[in-house]
Amino acid sequence: MLDPHLLRGQLADTATRLKASRGFELDVAGLERLEAERKQIQTRTQDLQNLRNTRSKAIGLAKTKGEDVAPLLAEVAGIGDELKASEERLEQIRAELEAIALRIPNLPDESVPAGADESANVELRRWGEPRQFDFQVKDHVELGAREGWLDGESAARLSGARFTVLRGPLARLHRALAQFMLDLHVGEHGYLECNVPLIVGADSMRGTGQLPKFEDDLFAIRVGDSRRYLIPTAEVPLTNLVRDSIVEAEALPMRLVAHSMCFRAEAGSHGRDTRGMIRQHQFEKVELVSITRPADSDAEHERMTRCAEVVLEKLGLPYRRMLLCGGDMGFSARKTYDLEVWLPSQNTYREISSCSNCGDFQARRMQARWRNPETGKPEPLHTLNGSGVAVGRALIAVMENCQNADGSISIPEVLRPYMAGQERIG
């Protein structure tokens, strides 16, 4: 959620920036009308409260003097009726303003390039050279289907489209990737490993920005009388650990990592990547989350992105780092780096990690604060999240980049301890 001062004191400028950077149309006239009414009714409410208090004291004084208090009682009753109506309207206006604010995306950082879509993203650097094959490369579906290790047909019978069954050494390789990433981030990068719920309430989804705008992309379930959601990423429960709390300065930065299932309806994918495991309703990810002081979040963003890059470098997977333009960034982000891994079968780079600095945007929605030692007062903290990395897409990249002419797959050296020393499968 944006700083309320931007919507009250700098509304026109904020609307211009959102239009230019995000293509987002802010209803300035509607907000101004609601804000003017809020101020008017808030002032009237306060006046009525003061008047009721004054008249109540007058009733007490009149009673001690034995005077007739009926007129005063009637006046107080009338004030009470008007006050109740005024308070109800004030609460209604505040709810309308909050509903609007919850649908406004974050403002991009000044360093974010302008642009409407991914064509305006900026490549910052590359690592590794794509392998030159002396045989016809296969995609991950062909490589996995040969031994029945990657089975989309069985998954479709079980659950429908965009699900996959993994078997045998390919299932083990998938597990090995997740274990390797966790050990790396905990042992070398200093993250605290967490195991988080896969089902959360609406407040958690609202806190990180999935609700209300992206409800169609979520899987919802009914638990008793409440509506709950399957997490689209471990970012949601990890970040919400600081919701409605004040974190002491010495506890920052908080660096958290979790391996979890993720569930996405992919409502906006429009038939893209229907083949194989690129875009699934259910997938696994190792997620990085940092909670920091505002002054430290830019440096933490660079550090987090570097932690994700190390995963790909240790696996020997060529990749590039992209700085996303305003129109291609996520709703809650103020700055995002995407890491894109080379996929030989597509002869291009595909996203495998997205690392975002959300500034205080999520913190304001969650009421997550830290105590500034200089002022002694609670202030919104900064939140960051990143894939460290997507396990399924890492599996695809290893399969395709490490394939051999006979259809076998060489196992990257860092994964062999997790694969009982095997050097290849197939």
Coordinates of C-alpha atoms in Angstrom, one line a residue:
M1 CA 0.0 0.0 0.0
L2 CA 1.3 3.4 -0.9
D3 CA 2.1 6.0 1.8
P4 CA -1.2 7.8 2.5
H5 CA 0.5 11.1 2.2
L6 CA 1.1 10.4 -1.5
L7 CA -2.6 10.0 -2.0
R8 CA -3.6 13.0 0.1
G9 CA -0.8 15.6 -0.5
Q10 CA 0.6 14.6 -3.8
L11 CA -2.3 12.9 -5.6
A12 CA -1.9 14.5 -9.0
D13 CA 1.8 13.8 -9.1
T14 CA 1.3 10.2 -7.9
A15 CA -1.3 9.6 -10.6
T16 CA 1.0 10.9 -13.3
R17 CA 3.9 8.7 -12.1
L18 CA 1.6 5.6 -12.0
K19 CA 0.4 6.3 -15.5
A20 CA 3.8 6.8 -16.9
S21 CA 5.6 3.9 -15.1
R22 CA 2.8 1.3 -14.8
G23 CA 0.1 2.3 -17.2
F24 CA -2.2 2.4 -14.2
E25 CA -5.1 4.9 -14.3
L26 CA -5.8 6.4 -10.9
D27 CA -9.3 7.9 -10.5
V28 CA -8.1 11.3 -9.2
A29 CA -11.5 12.9 -9.3
G30 CA -13.1 10.1 -7.4
L31 CA -10.4 10.1 -4.7
E32 CA -10.6 13.8 -4.3
R33 CA -14.4 13.7 -3.9
L34 CA -14.1 10.9 -1.3
E35 CA -11.3 12.7 0.6
A36 CA -13.2 16.0 0.7
E37 CA -16.2 14.2 2.1
R38 CA -14.1 12.4 4.6
K39 CA -12.6 15.6 5.9
Q40 CA -16.0 17.3 6.1
I41 CA -17.7 14.4 7.9
Q42 CA -14.7 13.8 10.2
T43 CA -14.8 17.5 11.2
R44 CA -18.6 17.3 11.8
T45 CA -18.2 14.0 13.8
Q46 CA -15.7 15.6 16.1
D47 CA -17.9 18.7 16.5
L48 CA -20.8 16.4 17.4
Q49 CA -18.8 14.5 19.9
N50 CA -17.7 17.7 21.6
L51 CA -21.2 19.1 21.6
R52 CA -22.6 15.9 23.1
N53 CA -19.9 16.0 25.8
T54 CA -20.7 19.6 26.5
R55 CA -24.4 19.0 26.7
S56 CA -23.9 15.9 28.9
K57 CA -22.0 18.0 31.4
A58 CA -24.7 20.7 31.3
I59 CA -27.3 18.0 32.1
G60 CA -25.3 17.0 35.2
L61 CA -25.0 20.6 36.3
A62 CA -28.7 21.3 35.7
K63 CA -29.7 18.3 37.8
T64 CA -27.6 19.5 40.8
K65 CA -29.5 22.8 40.5
G66 CA -32.9 21.1 40.3
E67 CA -33.5 22.5 36.9
D68 CA -35.7 20.9 34.1
V69 CA -33.3 18.8 32.0
A70 CA -35.9 17.5 29.5
P71 CA -34.9 19.9 26.8
L72 CA -31.2 19.1 27.2
L73 CA -32.0 15.3 27.1
A74 CA -33.9 15.7 23.9
E75 CA -31.1 17.7 22.4
V76 CA -28.5 15.1 23.4
A77 CA -30.7 12.4 21.9
G78 CA -30.8 14.3 18.6
I79 CA -27.1 14.8 18.7
G80 CA -26.6 11.1 19.3
D81 CA -28.7 10.1 16.3
E82 CA -26.8 12.5 14.0
L83 CA -23.5 11.4 15.5
K84 CA -24.2 7.7 14.8
A85 CA -25.2 8.4 11.2
S86 CA -22.0 10.6 10.8
E87 CA -19.8 7.9 12.3
E88 CA -21.3 5.2 10.0
R89 CA -20.8 7.3 6.9
L90 CA -17.2 8.1 8.0
E91 CA -16.5 4.4 8.4
Q92 CA -18.0 3.7 5.0
I93 CA -15.9 6.4 3.3
R94 CA -12.7 5.0 4.9
A95 CA -13.6 1.5 3.7
E96 CA -14.1 2.9 0.2
L97 CA -10.7 4.7 0.3
E98 CA -9.0 1.6 1.6
A99 CA -10.5 -0.6 -1.1
I100 CA -9.1 1.8 -3.7
A101 CA -5.7 2.0 -2.1
L102 CA -5.4 -1.8 -1.9
R103 CA -5.7 -2.0 -5.7
I104 CA -3.0 0.7 -6.4
P105 CA 0.4 -0.9 -7.4
N106 CA 3.7 0.1 -5.9
L107 CA 5.6 3.1 -7.4
P108 CA 8.7 2.0 -9.2
D109 CA 12.1 3.1 -8.0
E110 CA 13.8 5.9 -10.0
S111 CA 16.3 3.4 -11.4
V112 CA 13.6 1.3 -13.0
P113 CA 13.4 1.8 -16.8
A114 CA 10.2 3.0 -18.4
G115 CA 8.2 0.6 -20.5
A116 CA 4.9 -1.2 -20.9
D117 CA 6.1 -4.9 -21.2
E118 CA 9.1 -7.2 -21.2
S119 CA 10.4 -5.7 -24.5
A120 CA 11.6 -2.7 -22.4
N121 CA 13.5 -4.8 -19.9
V122 CA 17.2 -4.2 -19.7
E123 CA 19.8 -6.9 -19.8
L124 CA 22.5 -6.2 -17.2
R125 CA 24.9 -9.1 -17.5
R126 CA 25.4 -12.7 -18.6
W127 CA 27.2 -15.6 -17.0
G128 CA 28.3 -18.8 -18.8
E129 CA 28.3 -19.7 -22.5
P130 CA 25.5 -21.8 -23.9
R131 CA 26.7 -25.2 -24.8
Q132 CA 27.1 -26.1 -28.4
F133 CA 25.7 -29.5 -29.1
D134 CA 26.9 -31.9 -31.9
F135 CA 23.5 -33.7 -31.8
Q136 CA 19.9 -32.8 -32.1
V137 CA 18.8 -31.5 -28.6
K138 CA 15.7 -32.8 -27.0
D139 CA 13.4 -30.8 -24.7
H140 CA 12.8 -31.9 -21.1
V141 CA 9.5 -33.6 -22.1
E142 CA 11.2 -35.9 -24.6
L143 CA 14.1 -36.6 -22.2
G144 CA 11.8 -37.4 -19.3
A145 CA 9.1 -39.4 -21.3
R146 CA 11.6 -41.9 -22.6
E147 CA 11.8 -43.8 -19.4
G148 CA 8.4 -42.8 -18.1
W149 CA 10.0 -40.5 -15.5
L150 CA 8.1 -37.4 -16.6
D151 CA 4.4 -38.2 -17.0
G152 CA 1.9 -35.5 -18.0
E153 CA -0.8 -37.9 -19.2
S154 CA -1.2 -39.7 -15.8
A155 CA -1.2 -36.3 -14.0
A156 CA -3.9 -35.0 -16.4
R157 CA -6.1 -38.1 -15.5
L158 CA -5.5 -37.4 -11.8
S159 CA -5.9 -33.6 -11.7
G160 CA -6.3 -32.1 -15.2
A161 CA -4.0 -30.0 -17.3
R162 CA -0.8 -28.3 -16.0
F163 CA 0.2 -31.1 -13.5
T164 CA 3.1 -33.5 -13.8
V165 CA 4.0 -36.9 -12.2
L166 CA 7.8 -37.4 -11.7
R167 CA 9.2 -40.9 -11.2
G168 CA 12.4 -42.7 -10.3
P169 CA 15.7 -40.8 -10.7
L170 CA 14.1 -37.7 -12.1
A171 CA 12.0 -37.4 -9.0
R172 CA 15.1 -37.9 -7.0
L173 CA 17.0 -35.2 -9.0
H174 CA 14.1 -32.8 -8.4
R175 CA 14.4 -33.5 -4.6
A176 CA 18.2 -33.1 -4.8
L177 CA 17.9 -29.7 -6.4
A178 CA 15.7 -28.4 -3.5
Q179 CA 18.0 -29.9 -0.8
F180 CA 21.1 -28.4 -2.5
M181 CA 19.5 -25.0 -2.6
L182 CA 18.4 -25.1 1.0
D183 CA 21.8 -26.2 2.2
L184 CA 23.5 -23.5 0.1
H185 CA 21.3 -20.7 1.4
V186 CA 21.4 -21.8 5.0
G187 CA 25.0 -22.8 5.1
E188 CA 26.7 -20.2 2.9
H189 CA 24.3 -17.4 2.6
G190 CA 23.1 -17.2 6.2
Y191 CA 19.3 -17.6 5.7
L192 CA 17.2 -19.1 8.5
E193 CA 15.3 -22.2 7.2
C194 CA 11.6 -22.2 7.8
N195 CA 8.8 -24.7 7.2
V196 CA 5.6 -22.8 6.6
P197 CA 1.9 -23.5 6.1
L198 CA 0.6 -24.0 2.6
I199 CA -2.8 -22.7 3.5
V200 CA -3.3 -19.1 4.6
G201 CA -6.1 -16.7 5.4
A202 CA -7.2 -13.7 3.4
D203 CA -5.3 -11.3 5.7
S204 CA -2.0 -12.9 4.7
M205 CA -2.8 -12.8 1.0
R206 CA -3.9 -9.1 1.4
G207 CA -0.7 -8.3 3.2
T208 CA 1.6 -9.3 0.4
G209 CA -0.6 -7.9 -2.4
Q210 CA -2.3 -11.0 -3.8
L211 CA -5.7 -9.8 -2.7
P212 CA -7.9 -8.2 -3.7
K213 CA -6.5 -7.7 -7.2
F214 CA -5.3 -11.2 -8.1
E215 CA -8.0 -13.5 -6.6
D216 CA -8.6 -15.2 -9.9
D217 CA -5.0 -16.5 -9.9
L218 CA -5.4 -18.2 -6.5
F219 CA -6.8 -21.5 -5.5
A220 CA -9.4 -21.0 -2.7
I221 CA -10.8 -23.6 -0.3
R222 CA -13.5 -23.6 2.3
V223 CA -12.5 -24.5 5.8
G224 CA -15.6 -24.5 8.0
D225 CA -17.1 -21.0 7.5
S226 CA -13.9 -19.4 6.4
R227 CA -12.4 -19.0 2.9
R228 CA -8.7 -19.8 2.8
Y229 CA -6.1 -20.0 0.0
L230 CA -3.3 -22.3 -1.2
I231 CA -0.1 -20.2 -1.3
P232 CA 1.2 -19.1 -4.7
T233 CA 4.7 -18.8 -3.1
A234 CA 6.3 -19.1 0.3
E235 CA 6.8 -15.4 0.2
V236 CA 3.2 -15.1 1.6
P237 CA 3.6 -16.9 4.9
L238 CA 7.3 -15.9 5.3
T239 CA 6.6 -12.2 4.9
N240 CA 3.5 -12.3 7.0
L241 CA 5.5 -13.6 10.0
V242 CA 6.1 -9.9 10.9
R243 CA 2.5 -8.8 10.3
D244 CA 1.0 -6.7 13.1
S245 CA 4.3 -6.5 14.9
I246 CA 7.1 -4.2 15.8
V247 CA 10.6 -5.6 15.1
E248 CA 13.5 -4.3 17.2
A249 CA 16.4 -2.8 15.2
E250 CA 18.9 -5.4 16.4
A251 CA 16.8 -8.2 14.9
L252 CA 17.3 -6.8 11.4
P253 CA 18.0 -7.9 8.8
M254 CA 15.8 -11.0 9.0
R255 CA 16.8 -13.5 6.2
L256 CA 14.4 -16.4 5.8
V257 CA 14.3 -19.3 3.4
A258 CA 11.7 -22.0 2.8
H259 CA 11.1 -24.9 0.3
S260 CA 7.4 -25.2 -0.4
M261 CA 4.8 -26.3 -2.8
C262 CA 3.2 -23.4 -4.7
F263 CA -0.2 -23.3 -6.3
R264 CA -1.3 -20.9 -9.1
A265 CA -4.4 -20.9 -11.2
E266 CA -2.5 -19.3 -14.1
A267 CA -5.7 -17.5 -15.0
G268 CA -3.8 -15.0 -17.2
S269 CA -1.5 -17.3 -19.0
H270 CA -3.8 -17.7 -22.0
G271 CA -2.5 -21.1 -23.2
R272 CA 1.2 -20.2 -22.9
D273 CA 3.8 -23.0 -22.1
T274 CA 1.2 -25.8 -22.1
R275 CA 3.9 -28.4 -22.9
G276 CA 5.8 -29.9 -20.0
M277 CA 6.7 -28.3 -16.7
I278 CA 7.4 -24.6 -17.6
R279 CA 4.1 -23.3 -16.3
Q280 CA 2.2 -25.6 -13.8
H281 CA -0.7 -25.2 -11.4
Q282 CA 1.5 -27.0 -8.7
F283 CA 5.2 -26.6 -8.5
E284 CA 8.0 -26.2 -5.9
K285 CA 10.2 -23.3 -5.1
V286 CA 12.9 -22.4 -2.7
E287 CA 11.9 -18.8 -1.6
L288 CA 14.1 -16.1 -0.1
V289 CA 12.6 -13.4 2.1
S290 CA 14.4 -10.5 3.8
I291 CA 13.0 -8.0 6.3
T292 CA 15.2 -4.9 6.6
R293 CA 15.7 -1.4 7.7
P294 CA 14.6 1.0 4.9
A295 CA 18.2 2.3 4.5
D296 CA 19.5 -1.2 3.9
S297 CA 17.0 -2.6 1.4
D298 CA 18.7 -1.6 -1.8
A299 CA 21.9 -3.4 -0.7
E300 CA 19.9 -6.3 0.5
H301 CA 18.3 -6.6 -2.9
E302 CA 21.6 -6.9 -4.6
R303 CA 22.7 -9.5 -2.1
M304 CA 19.6 -11.6 -2.5
T305 CA 19.9 -11.6 -6.2
R306 CA 23.5 -12.6 -6.0
C307 CA 22.5 -15.5 -3.7
A308 CA 20.1 -16.8 -6.4
E309 CA 22.8 -16.4 -9.1
V310 CA 25.2 -18.5 -7.1
V311 CA 22.7 -21.4 -7.3
L312 CA 22.8 -21.3 -11.1
E313 CA 26.6 -20.9 -11.2
K314 CA 27.2 -23.9 -9.0
L315 CA 24.9 -25.9 -11.3
G316 CA 26.8 -24.7 -14.3
L317 CA 23.7 -23.2 -15.9
P318 CA 24.2 -20.1 -18.2
Y319 CA 21.9 -17.2 -17.3
R320 CA 21.4 -13.5 -17.6
R321 CA 20.3 -10.8 -15.2
M322 CA 17.5 -8.6 -16.3
L323 CA 16.2 -5.3 -14.8
L324 CA 12.5 -5.2 -15.3
C325 CA 10.7 -2.1 -16.6
G326 CA 7.8 -0.6 -14.7
G327 CA 5.2 -2.2 -16.9
D328 CA 6.6 -5.8 -16.4
M329 CA 7.1 -5.7 -12.6
G330 CA 4.9 -7.4 -10.1
F331 CA 2.1 -5.5 -8.3
S332 CA 4.0 -5.1 -5.0
A333 CA 7.5 -4.5 -6.3
R334 CA 9.4 -1.2 -6.6
K335 CA 12.4 -2.8 -8.3
T336 CA 12.9 -6.3 -9.7
Y337 CA 15.7 -8.3 -11.1
D338 CA 14.8 -11.5 -13.1
L339 CA 17.3 -14.2 -13.7
E340 CA 16.8 -16.1 -16.9
V341 CA 18.3 -19.5 -17.5
W342 CA 19.4 -20.8 -20.9
L343 CA 17.1 -23.5 -22.3
P344 CA 18.7 -25.2 -25.4
S345 CA 15.4 -26.6 -26.7
Q346 CA 14.0 -23.1 -27.0
N347 CA 17.2 -21.5 -27.9
T348 CA 16.5 -18.7 -25.5
Y349 CA 16.6 -17.6 -21.9
R350 CA 13.6 -18.2 -19.6
E351 CA 12.8 -16.8 -16.2
I352 CA 13.9 -19.0 -13.3
S353 CA 14.1 -16.4 -10.5
S354 CA 12.5 -13.1 -9.7
C355 CA 14.0 -11.0 -6.9
S356 CA 12.0 -7.9 -5.8
N357 CA 12.5 -5.0 -3.4
C358 CA 9.0 -4.0 -2.3
G359 CA 10.1 -1.1 -0.1
D360 CA 7.4 -0.3 2.6
F361 CA 4.5 -1.3 0.3
Q362 CA 3.8 -4.7 1.9
A363 CA 4.7 -3.5 5.3
R364 CA 2.0 -0.8 5.2
R365 CA -0.6 -3.4 4.2
M366 CA 0.6 -5.7 7.0
Q367 CA 1.2 -3.1 9.7
A368 CA 4.7 -4.5 10.0
R369 CA 7.1 -2.0 11.6
W370 CA 10.5 -1.7 13.2
R371 CA 11.6 0.6 16.0
N372 CA 13.9 3.3 14.8
P373 CA 16.5 3.7 17.6
E374 CA 17.1 7.3 16.5
T375 CA 13.5 8.3 17.1
G376 CA 12.3 5.5 19.3
K377 CA 9.2 5.4 17.2
P378 CA 7.8 2.5 15.1
E379 CA 8.2 3.0 11.3
P380 CA 7.3 0.8 8.3
L381 CA 10.1 -1.7 7.5
H382 CA 11.1 -2.9 4.1
T383 CA 10.4 -6.4 2.6
L384 CA 12.1 -8.2 -0.2
N385 CA 11.5 -11.6 -1.8
G386 CA 13.1 -13.8 -4.4
S387 CA 13.2 -17.2 -5.9
G388 CA 16.3 -19.1 -4.9
V389 CA 15.3 -20.7 -7.3
A390 CA 12.2 -22.4 -8.9
V391 CA 12.9 -26.1 -8.5
G392 CA 10.9 -27.4 -11.5
R393 CA 12.5 -24.9 -13.9
A394 CA 16.0 -25.7 -12.5
L395 CA 15.2 -29.4 -13.2
I396 CA 14.3 -28.5 -16.8
A397 CA 17.4 -26.5 -17.2
V398 CA 19.7 -29.3 -15.8
M399 CA 18.0 -31.9 -18.0
E400 CA 18.3 -29.9 -21.2
N401 CA 21.8 -28.3 -20.6
C402 CA 23.3 -31.6 -19.3
Q403 CA 21.8 -34.0 -21.8
N404 CA 23.9 -36.5 -23.8
A405 CA 23.4 -37.9 -27.3
D406 CA 22.1 -41.2 -25.9
G407 CA 19.3 -39.4 -24.0
S408 CA 21.0 -39.7 -20.6
I409 CA 21.5 -36.7 -18.3
S410 CA 24.8 -35.9 -16.6
I411 CA 24.4 -34.8 -13.0
P412 CA 26.0 -31.5 -12.0
E413 CA 28.8 -32.2 -9.5
V414 CA 27.2 -30.3 -6.7
L415 CA 24.1 -32.5 -6.9
R416 CA 26.0 -35.9 -6.8
P417 CA 26.2 -36.1 -3.0
Y418 CA 22.4 -35.9 -3.0
M419 CA 22.2 -38.6 -5.7
A420 CA 24.2 -41.3 -4.0
G421 CA 27.2 -40.4 -6.0
Q422 CA 25.6 -41.0 -9.4
E423 CA 27.2 -39.1 -12.3
R424 CA 24.4 -39.6 -14.8
I425 CA 20.9 -40.9 -15.1
G426 CA 19.3 -42.7 -18.0

